[in-house]
PDB file of C-alpha atoms in Angstrom:
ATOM      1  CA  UNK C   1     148.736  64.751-129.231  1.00 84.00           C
ATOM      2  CA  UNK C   2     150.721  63.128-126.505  1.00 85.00           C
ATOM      3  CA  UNK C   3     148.862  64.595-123.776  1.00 89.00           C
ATOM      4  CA  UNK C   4     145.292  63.738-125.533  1.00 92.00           C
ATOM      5  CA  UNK C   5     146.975  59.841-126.007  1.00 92.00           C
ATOM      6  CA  UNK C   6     147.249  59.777-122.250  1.00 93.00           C
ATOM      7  CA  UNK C   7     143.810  61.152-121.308  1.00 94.00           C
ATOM      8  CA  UNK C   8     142.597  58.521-123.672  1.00 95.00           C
ATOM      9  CA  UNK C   9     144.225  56.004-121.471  1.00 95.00           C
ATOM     10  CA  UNK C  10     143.202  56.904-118.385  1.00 96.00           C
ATOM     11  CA  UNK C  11     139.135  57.627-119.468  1.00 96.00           C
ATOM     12  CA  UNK C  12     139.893  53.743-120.699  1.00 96.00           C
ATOM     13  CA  UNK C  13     140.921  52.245-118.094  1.00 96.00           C
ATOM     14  CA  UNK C  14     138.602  53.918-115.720  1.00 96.00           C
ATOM     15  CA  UNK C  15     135.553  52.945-118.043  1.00 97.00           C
ATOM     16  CA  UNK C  16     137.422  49.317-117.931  1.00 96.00           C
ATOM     17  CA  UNK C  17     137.730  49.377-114.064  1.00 96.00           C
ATOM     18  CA  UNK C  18     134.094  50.342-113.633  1.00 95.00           C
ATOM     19  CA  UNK C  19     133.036  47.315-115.772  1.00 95.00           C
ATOM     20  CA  UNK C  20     134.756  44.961-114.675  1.00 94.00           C
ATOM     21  CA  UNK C  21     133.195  45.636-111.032  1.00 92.00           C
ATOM     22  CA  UNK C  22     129.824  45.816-112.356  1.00 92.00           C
ATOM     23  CA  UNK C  23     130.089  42.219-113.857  1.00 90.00           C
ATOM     24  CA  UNK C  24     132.322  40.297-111.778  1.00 90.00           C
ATOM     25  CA  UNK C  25     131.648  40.899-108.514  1.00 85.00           C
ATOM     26  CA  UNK C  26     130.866  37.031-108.098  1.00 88.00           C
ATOM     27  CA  UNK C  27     134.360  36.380-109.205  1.00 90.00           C
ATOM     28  CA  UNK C  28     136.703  38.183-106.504  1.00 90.00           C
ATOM     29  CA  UNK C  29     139.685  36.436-107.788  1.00 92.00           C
ATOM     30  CA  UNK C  30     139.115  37.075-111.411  1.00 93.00           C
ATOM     31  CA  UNK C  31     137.954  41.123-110.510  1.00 94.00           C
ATOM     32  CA  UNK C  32     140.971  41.625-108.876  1.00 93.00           C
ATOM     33  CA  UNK C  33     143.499  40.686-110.960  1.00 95.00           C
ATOM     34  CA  UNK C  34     141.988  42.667-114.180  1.00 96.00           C
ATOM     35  CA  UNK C  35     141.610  45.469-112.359  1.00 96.00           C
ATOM     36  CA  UNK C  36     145.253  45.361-110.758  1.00 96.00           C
ATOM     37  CA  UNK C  37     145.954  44.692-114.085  1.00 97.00           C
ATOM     38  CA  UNK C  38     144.047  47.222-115.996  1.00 97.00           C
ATOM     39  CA  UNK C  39     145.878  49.893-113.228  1.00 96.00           C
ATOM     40  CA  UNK C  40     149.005  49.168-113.838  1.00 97.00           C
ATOM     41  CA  UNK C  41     148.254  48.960-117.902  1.00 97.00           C
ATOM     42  CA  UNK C  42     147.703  53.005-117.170  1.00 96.00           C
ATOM     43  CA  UNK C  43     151.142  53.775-115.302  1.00 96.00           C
ATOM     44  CA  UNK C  44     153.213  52.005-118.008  1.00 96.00           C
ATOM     45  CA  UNK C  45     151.201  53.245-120.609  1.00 95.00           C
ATOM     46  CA  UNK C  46     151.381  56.847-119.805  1.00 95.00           C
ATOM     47  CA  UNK C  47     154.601  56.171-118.454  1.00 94.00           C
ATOM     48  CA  UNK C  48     156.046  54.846-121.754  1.00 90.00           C
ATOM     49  CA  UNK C  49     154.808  58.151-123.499  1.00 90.00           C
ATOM     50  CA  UNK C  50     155.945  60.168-120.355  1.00 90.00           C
ATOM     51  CA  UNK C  51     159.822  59.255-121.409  1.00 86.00           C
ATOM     52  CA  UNK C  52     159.360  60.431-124.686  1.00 84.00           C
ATOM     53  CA  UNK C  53     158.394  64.241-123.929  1.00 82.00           C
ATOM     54  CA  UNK C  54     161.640  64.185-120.922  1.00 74.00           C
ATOM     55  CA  UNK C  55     163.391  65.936-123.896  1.00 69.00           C
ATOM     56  CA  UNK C  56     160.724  68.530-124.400  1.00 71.00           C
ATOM     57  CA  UNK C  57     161.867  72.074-124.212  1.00 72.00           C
ATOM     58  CA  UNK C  58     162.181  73.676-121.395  1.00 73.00           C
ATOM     59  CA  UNK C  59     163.853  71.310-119.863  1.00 77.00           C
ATOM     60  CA  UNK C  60     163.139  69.877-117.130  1.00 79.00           C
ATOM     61  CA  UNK C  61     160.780  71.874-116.347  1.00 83.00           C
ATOM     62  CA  UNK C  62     157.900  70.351-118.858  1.00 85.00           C
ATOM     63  CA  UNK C  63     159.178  66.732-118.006  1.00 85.00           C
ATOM     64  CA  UNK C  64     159.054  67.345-114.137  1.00 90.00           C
ATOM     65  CA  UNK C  65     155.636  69.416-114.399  1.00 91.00           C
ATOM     66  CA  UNK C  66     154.093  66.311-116.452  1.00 92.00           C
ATOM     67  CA  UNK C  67     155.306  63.651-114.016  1.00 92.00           C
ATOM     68  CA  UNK C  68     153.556  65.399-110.966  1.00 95.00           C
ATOM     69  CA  UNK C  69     150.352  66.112-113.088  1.00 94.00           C
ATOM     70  CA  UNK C  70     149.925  62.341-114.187  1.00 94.00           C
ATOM     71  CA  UNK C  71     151.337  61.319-110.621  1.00 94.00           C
ATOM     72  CA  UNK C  72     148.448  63.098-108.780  1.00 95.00           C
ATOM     73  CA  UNK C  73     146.345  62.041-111.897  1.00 94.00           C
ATOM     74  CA  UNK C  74     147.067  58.329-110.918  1.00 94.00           C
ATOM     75  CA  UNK C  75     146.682  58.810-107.753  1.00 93.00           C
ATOM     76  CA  UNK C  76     143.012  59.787-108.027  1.00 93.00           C
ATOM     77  CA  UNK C  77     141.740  57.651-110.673  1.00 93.00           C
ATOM     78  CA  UNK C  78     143.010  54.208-108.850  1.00 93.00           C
ATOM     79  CA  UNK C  79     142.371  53.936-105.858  1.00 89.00           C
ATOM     80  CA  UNK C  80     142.679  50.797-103.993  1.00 85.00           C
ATOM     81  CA  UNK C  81     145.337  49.827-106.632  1.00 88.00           C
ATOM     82  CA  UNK C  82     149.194  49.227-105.771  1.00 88.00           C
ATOM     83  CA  UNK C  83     150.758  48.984-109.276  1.00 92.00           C
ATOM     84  CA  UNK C  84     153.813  48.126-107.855  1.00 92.00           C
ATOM     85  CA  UNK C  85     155.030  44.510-106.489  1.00 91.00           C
ATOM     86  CA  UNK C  86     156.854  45.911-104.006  1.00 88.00           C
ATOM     87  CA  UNK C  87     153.992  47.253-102.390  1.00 85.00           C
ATOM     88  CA  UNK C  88     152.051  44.211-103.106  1.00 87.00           C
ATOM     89  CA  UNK C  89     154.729  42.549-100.685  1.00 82.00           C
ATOM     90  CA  UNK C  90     153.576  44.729 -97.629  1.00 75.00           C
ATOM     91  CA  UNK C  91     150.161  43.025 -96.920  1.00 75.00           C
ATOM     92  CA  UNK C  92     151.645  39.508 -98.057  1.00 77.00           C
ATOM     93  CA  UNK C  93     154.179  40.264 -95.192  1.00 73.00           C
ATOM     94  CA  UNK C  94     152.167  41.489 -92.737  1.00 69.00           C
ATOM     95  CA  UNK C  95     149.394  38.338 -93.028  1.00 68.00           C
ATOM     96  CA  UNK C  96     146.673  40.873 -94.382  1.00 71.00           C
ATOM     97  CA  UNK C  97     146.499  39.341 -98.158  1.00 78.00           C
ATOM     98  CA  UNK C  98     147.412  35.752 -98.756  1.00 83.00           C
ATOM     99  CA  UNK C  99     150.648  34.351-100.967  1.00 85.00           C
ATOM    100  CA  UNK C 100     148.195  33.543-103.837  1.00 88.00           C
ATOM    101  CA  UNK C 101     146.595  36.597-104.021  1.00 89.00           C
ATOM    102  CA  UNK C 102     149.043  38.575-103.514  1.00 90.00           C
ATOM    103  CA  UNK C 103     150.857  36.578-106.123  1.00 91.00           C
ATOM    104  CA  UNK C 104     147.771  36.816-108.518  1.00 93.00           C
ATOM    105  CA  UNK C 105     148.037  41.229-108.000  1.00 94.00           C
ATOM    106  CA  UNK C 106     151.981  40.665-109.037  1.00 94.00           C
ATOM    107  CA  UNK C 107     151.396  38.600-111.923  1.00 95.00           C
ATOM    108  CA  UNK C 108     148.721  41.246-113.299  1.00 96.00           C
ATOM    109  CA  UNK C 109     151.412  44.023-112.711  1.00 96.00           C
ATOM    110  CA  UNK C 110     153.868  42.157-114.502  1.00 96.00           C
ATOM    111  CA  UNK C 111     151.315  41.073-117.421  1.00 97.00           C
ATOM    112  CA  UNK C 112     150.041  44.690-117.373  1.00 97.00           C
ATOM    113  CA  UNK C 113     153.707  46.209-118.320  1.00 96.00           C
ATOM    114  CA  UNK C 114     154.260  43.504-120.956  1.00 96.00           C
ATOM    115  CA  UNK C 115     150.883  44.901-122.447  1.00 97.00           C
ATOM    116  CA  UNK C 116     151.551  48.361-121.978  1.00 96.00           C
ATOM    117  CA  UNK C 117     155.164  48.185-124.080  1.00 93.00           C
ATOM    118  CA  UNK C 118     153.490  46.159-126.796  1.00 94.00           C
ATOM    119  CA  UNK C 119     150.265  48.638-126.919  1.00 95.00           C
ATOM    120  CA  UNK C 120     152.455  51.651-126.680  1.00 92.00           C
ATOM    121  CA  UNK C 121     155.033  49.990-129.578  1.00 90.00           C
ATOM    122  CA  UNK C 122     152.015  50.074-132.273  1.00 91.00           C
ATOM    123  CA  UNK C 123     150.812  53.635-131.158  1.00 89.00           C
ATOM    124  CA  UNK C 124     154.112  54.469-131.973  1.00 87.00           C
ATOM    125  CA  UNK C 125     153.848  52.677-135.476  1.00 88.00           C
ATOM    126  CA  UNK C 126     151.667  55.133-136.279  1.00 86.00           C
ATOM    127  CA  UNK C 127     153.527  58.222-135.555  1.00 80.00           C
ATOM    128  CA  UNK C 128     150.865  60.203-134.463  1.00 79.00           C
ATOM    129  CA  UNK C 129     152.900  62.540-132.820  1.00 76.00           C
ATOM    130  CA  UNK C 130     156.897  64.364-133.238  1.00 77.00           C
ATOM    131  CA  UNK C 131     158.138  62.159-130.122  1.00 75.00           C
ATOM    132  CA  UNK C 132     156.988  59.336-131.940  1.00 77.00           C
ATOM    133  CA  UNK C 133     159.620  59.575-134.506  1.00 78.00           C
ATOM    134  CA  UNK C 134     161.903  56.780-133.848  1.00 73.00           C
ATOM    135  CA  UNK C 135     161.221  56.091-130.833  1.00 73.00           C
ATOM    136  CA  UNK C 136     160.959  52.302-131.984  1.00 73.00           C
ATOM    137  CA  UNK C 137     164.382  52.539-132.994  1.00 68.00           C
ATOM    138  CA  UNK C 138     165.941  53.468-130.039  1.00 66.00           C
ATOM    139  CA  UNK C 139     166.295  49.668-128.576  1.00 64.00           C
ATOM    140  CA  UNK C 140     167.247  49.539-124.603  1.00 68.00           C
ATOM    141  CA  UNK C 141     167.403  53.351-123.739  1.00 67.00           C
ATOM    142  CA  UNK C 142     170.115  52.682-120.838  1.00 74.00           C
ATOM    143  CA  UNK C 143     168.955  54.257-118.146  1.00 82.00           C
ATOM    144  CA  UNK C 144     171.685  53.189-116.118  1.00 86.00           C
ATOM    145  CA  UNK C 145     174.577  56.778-116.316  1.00 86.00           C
ATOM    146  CA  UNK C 146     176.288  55.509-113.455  1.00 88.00           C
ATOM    147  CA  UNK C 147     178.190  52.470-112.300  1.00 90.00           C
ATOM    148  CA  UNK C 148     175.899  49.161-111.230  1.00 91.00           C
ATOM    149  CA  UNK C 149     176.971  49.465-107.818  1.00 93.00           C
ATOM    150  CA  UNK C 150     175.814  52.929-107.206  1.00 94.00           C
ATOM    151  CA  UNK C 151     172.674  52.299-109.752  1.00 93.00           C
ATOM    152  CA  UNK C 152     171.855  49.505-107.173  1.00 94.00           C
ATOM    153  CA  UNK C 153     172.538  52.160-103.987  1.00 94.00           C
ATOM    154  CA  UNK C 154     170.351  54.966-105.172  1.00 94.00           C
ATOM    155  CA  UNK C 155     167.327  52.369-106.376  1.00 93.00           C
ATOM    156  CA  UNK C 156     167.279  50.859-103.108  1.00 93.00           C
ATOM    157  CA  UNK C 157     167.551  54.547-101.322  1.00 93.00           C
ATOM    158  CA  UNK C 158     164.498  55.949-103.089  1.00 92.00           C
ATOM    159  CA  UNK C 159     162.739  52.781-102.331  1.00 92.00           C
ATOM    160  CA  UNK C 160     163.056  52.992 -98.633  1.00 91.00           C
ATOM    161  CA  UNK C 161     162.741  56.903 -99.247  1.00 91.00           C
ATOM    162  CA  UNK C 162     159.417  56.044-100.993  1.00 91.00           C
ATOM    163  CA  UNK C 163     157.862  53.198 -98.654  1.00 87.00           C
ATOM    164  CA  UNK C 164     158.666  55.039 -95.596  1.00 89.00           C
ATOM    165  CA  UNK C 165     156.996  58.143 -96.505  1.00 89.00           C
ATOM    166  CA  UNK C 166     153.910  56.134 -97.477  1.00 87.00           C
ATOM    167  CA  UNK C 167     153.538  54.771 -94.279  1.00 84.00           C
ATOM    168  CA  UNK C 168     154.078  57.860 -92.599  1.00 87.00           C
ATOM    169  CA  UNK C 169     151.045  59.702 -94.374  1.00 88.00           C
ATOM    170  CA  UNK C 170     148.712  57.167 -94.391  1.00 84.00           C
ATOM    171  CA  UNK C 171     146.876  59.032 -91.875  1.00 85.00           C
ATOM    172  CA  UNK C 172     146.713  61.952 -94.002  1.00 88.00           C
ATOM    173  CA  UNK C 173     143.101  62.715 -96.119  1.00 87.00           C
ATOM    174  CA  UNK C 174     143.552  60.657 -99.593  1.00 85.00           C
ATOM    175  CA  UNK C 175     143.026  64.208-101.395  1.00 86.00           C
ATOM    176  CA  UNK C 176     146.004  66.221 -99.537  1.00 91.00           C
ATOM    177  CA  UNK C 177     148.048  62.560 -99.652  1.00 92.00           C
ATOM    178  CA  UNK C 178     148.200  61.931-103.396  1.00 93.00           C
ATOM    179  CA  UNK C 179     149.904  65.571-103.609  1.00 94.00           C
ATOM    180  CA  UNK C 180     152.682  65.115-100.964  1.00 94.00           C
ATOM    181  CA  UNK C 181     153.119  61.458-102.687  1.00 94.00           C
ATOM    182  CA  UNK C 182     153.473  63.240-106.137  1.00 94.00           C
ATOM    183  CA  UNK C 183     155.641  65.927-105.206  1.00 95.00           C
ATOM    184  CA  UNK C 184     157.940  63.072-103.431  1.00 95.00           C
ATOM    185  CA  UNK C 185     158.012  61.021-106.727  1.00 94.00           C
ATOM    186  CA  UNK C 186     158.342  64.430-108.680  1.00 94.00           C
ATOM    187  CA  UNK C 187     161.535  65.464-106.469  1.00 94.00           C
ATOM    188  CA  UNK C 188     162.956  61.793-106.593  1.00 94.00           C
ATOM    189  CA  UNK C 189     162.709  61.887-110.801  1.00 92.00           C
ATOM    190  CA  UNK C 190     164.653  65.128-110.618  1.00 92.00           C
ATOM    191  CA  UNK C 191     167.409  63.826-108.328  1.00 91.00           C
ATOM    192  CA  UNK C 192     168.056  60.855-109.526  1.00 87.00           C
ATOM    193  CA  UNK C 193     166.102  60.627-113.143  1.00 84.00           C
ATOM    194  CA  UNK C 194     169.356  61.316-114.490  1.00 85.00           C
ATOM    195  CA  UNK C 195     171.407  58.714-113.073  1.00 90.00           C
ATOM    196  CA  UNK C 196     169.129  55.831-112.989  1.00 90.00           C
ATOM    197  CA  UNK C 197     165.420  56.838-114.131  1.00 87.00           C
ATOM    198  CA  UNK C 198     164.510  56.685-110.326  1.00 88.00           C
ATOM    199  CA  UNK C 199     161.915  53.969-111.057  1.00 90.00           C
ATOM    200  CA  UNK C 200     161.291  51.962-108.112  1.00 88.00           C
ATOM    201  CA  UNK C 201     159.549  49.696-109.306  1.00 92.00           C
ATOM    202  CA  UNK C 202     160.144  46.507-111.046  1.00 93.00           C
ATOM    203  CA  UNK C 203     156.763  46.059-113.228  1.00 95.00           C
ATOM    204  CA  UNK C 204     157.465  49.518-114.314  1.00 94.00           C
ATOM    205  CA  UNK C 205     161.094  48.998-114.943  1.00 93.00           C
ATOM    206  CA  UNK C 206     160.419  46.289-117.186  1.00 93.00           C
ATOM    207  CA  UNK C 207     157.683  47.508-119.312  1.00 93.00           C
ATOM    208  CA  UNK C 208     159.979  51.105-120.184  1.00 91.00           C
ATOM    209  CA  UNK C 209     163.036  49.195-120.411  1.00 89.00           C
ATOM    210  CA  UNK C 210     162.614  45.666-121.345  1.00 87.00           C
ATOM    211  CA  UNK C 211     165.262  45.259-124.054  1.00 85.00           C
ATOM    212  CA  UNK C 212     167.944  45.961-121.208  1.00 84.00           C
ATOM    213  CA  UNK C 213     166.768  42.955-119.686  1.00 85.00           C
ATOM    214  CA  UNK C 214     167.147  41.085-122.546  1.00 83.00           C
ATOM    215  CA  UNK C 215     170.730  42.200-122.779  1.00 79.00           C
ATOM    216  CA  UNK C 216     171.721  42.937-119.101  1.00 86.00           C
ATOM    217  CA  UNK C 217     168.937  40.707-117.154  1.00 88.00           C
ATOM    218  CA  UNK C 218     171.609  39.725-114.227  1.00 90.00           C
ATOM    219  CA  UNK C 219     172.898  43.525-113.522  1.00 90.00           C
ATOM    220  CA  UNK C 220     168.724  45.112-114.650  1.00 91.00           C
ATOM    221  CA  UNK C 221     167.218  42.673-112.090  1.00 92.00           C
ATOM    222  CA  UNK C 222     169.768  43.412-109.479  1.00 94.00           C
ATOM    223  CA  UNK C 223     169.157  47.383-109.543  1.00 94.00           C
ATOM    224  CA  UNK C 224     165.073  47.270-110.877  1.00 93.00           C
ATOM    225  CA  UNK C 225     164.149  44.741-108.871  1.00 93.00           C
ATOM    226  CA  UNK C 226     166.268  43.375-106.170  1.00 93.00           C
ATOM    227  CA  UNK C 227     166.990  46.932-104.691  1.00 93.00           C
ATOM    228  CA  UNK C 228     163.677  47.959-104.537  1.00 92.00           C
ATOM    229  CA  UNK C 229     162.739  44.691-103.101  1.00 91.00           C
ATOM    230  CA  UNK C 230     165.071  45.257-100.694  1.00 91.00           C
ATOM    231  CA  UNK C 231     164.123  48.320 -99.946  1.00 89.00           C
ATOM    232  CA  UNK C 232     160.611  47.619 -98.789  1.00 85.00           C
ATOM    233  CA  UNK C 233     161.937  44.319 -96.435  1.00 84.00           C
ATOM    234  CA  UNK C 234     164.435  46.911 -94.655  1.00 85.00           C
ATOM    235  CA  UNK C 235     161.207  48.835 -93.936  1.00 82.00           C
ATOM    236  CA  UNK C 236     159.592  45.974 -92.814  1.00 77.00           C
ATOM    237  CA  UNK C 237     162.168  45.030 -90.293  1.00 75.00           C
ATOM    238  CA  UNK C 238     162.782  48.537 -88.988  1.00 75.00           C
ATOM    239  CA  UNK C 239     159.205  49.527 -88.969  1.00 66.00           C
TER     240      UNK C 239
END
């Protein structure tokens, strides 16, 4: 049931994405934020119901398997997306996208997650599926096991870890790319999934995790979206 909730998702959003071009191609601004938007609804989305099945047996096998599967699944269904403000930051940097519309991509990503939670929250009402038993109970899931200091260290790792190897295959054909960028996400998750979700991402941080914020928003910010952050300007000075 969780699997077919996901494919739902992503045949939705692709039908949305192909709209939304179709009718507003007069309005650039307006296009690009839904579909930025409607993008990142998918990643937070699936990724939401992604967390849920980490437990499934065996473990982590199934959890690892579905997180390269959906990786290479975004990969291919959005192009021309970043779904992440951090990579947002990259053409805003480097003069090829302007402060507003870069800002306009970030504020869909951030919007996006916010919709996302709450659309994943009442799917979860219904307990369609096992995994959806309590899962609204659960409140801020903690995905920090380890001290803030090292939380902060292996977040900002993985995001220079990330961002560099981007760059690096950007010459490589799209098809053969989103499997090596998959398979580096995949092997990040099982290193340091454990320890600190290995998210990377602060749009996605904050849609799976929001109550944390709400609790912890100085020490969540500095590890979900400071270090990341971070980690892309250190590539940006090096690089």
């Amino acid at each position: 049931t969780s699997l077919l909730l996901m494919a739902g998702i992503v045949v939705a959003v692709g039908l949305c994405r192909r709209l939304t071009r179709r009718q507003l191609r007069s309005h650039p601004r307006l296009c690009t934020f839904l579909l930025e938007m409607f993008s990142t609804f998918q990643i937070c989305a699936c990724t939401n119901e992604l967390c849920l099945l980490g437990s499934t047996e065996p473990k982590p096998h199934t959890g690892l398997t579905l997180t390269y599967g959906f990786t290479v699944l975004h990969g291919l269904t959005l192009p021309g997306s970043t779904c992440n403000p951090c990579g947002t930051l990259q053409p805003m940097w480097g003069g090829g996208t302007s402060v507003k519309m870069g800002g306009l991509k970030i504020g869909a990503q951030f919007v996006a997650a916010v919709l996302a939670r709450v659309f994943m929250h009442l799917l979860w009402r219904l307990e369609m599926a096992e995994p959806h038993f309590g899962a609204l109970s659960q409140g801020c899931g903690n995905p920090m096991q380890t001290t803030e200091t090292q939380a902060f260290c292996i977040e900002l790792l993985f995001s220079v870890v990330f961002q560099l190897t981007v760059l690096r295959v950007e010459s490589i054909n799209p098809k053969y790319r989103v499997h090596l960028i998959a398979l580096l996400i995949t092997m990040l998750v099982y290193a340091g999934g454990n320890l600190t979700g290995a998210i990377f991402n602060p749009a996605l941080a904050f849609s799976l995790h929001p109550n944390c914020f709400y609790d912890k928003f100085w020490s969540y910010s500095l590890v979900y979206w400071i270090a990341p952050s971070l980690g892309k300007f250190s590539i940006f000075y090096v690089f």
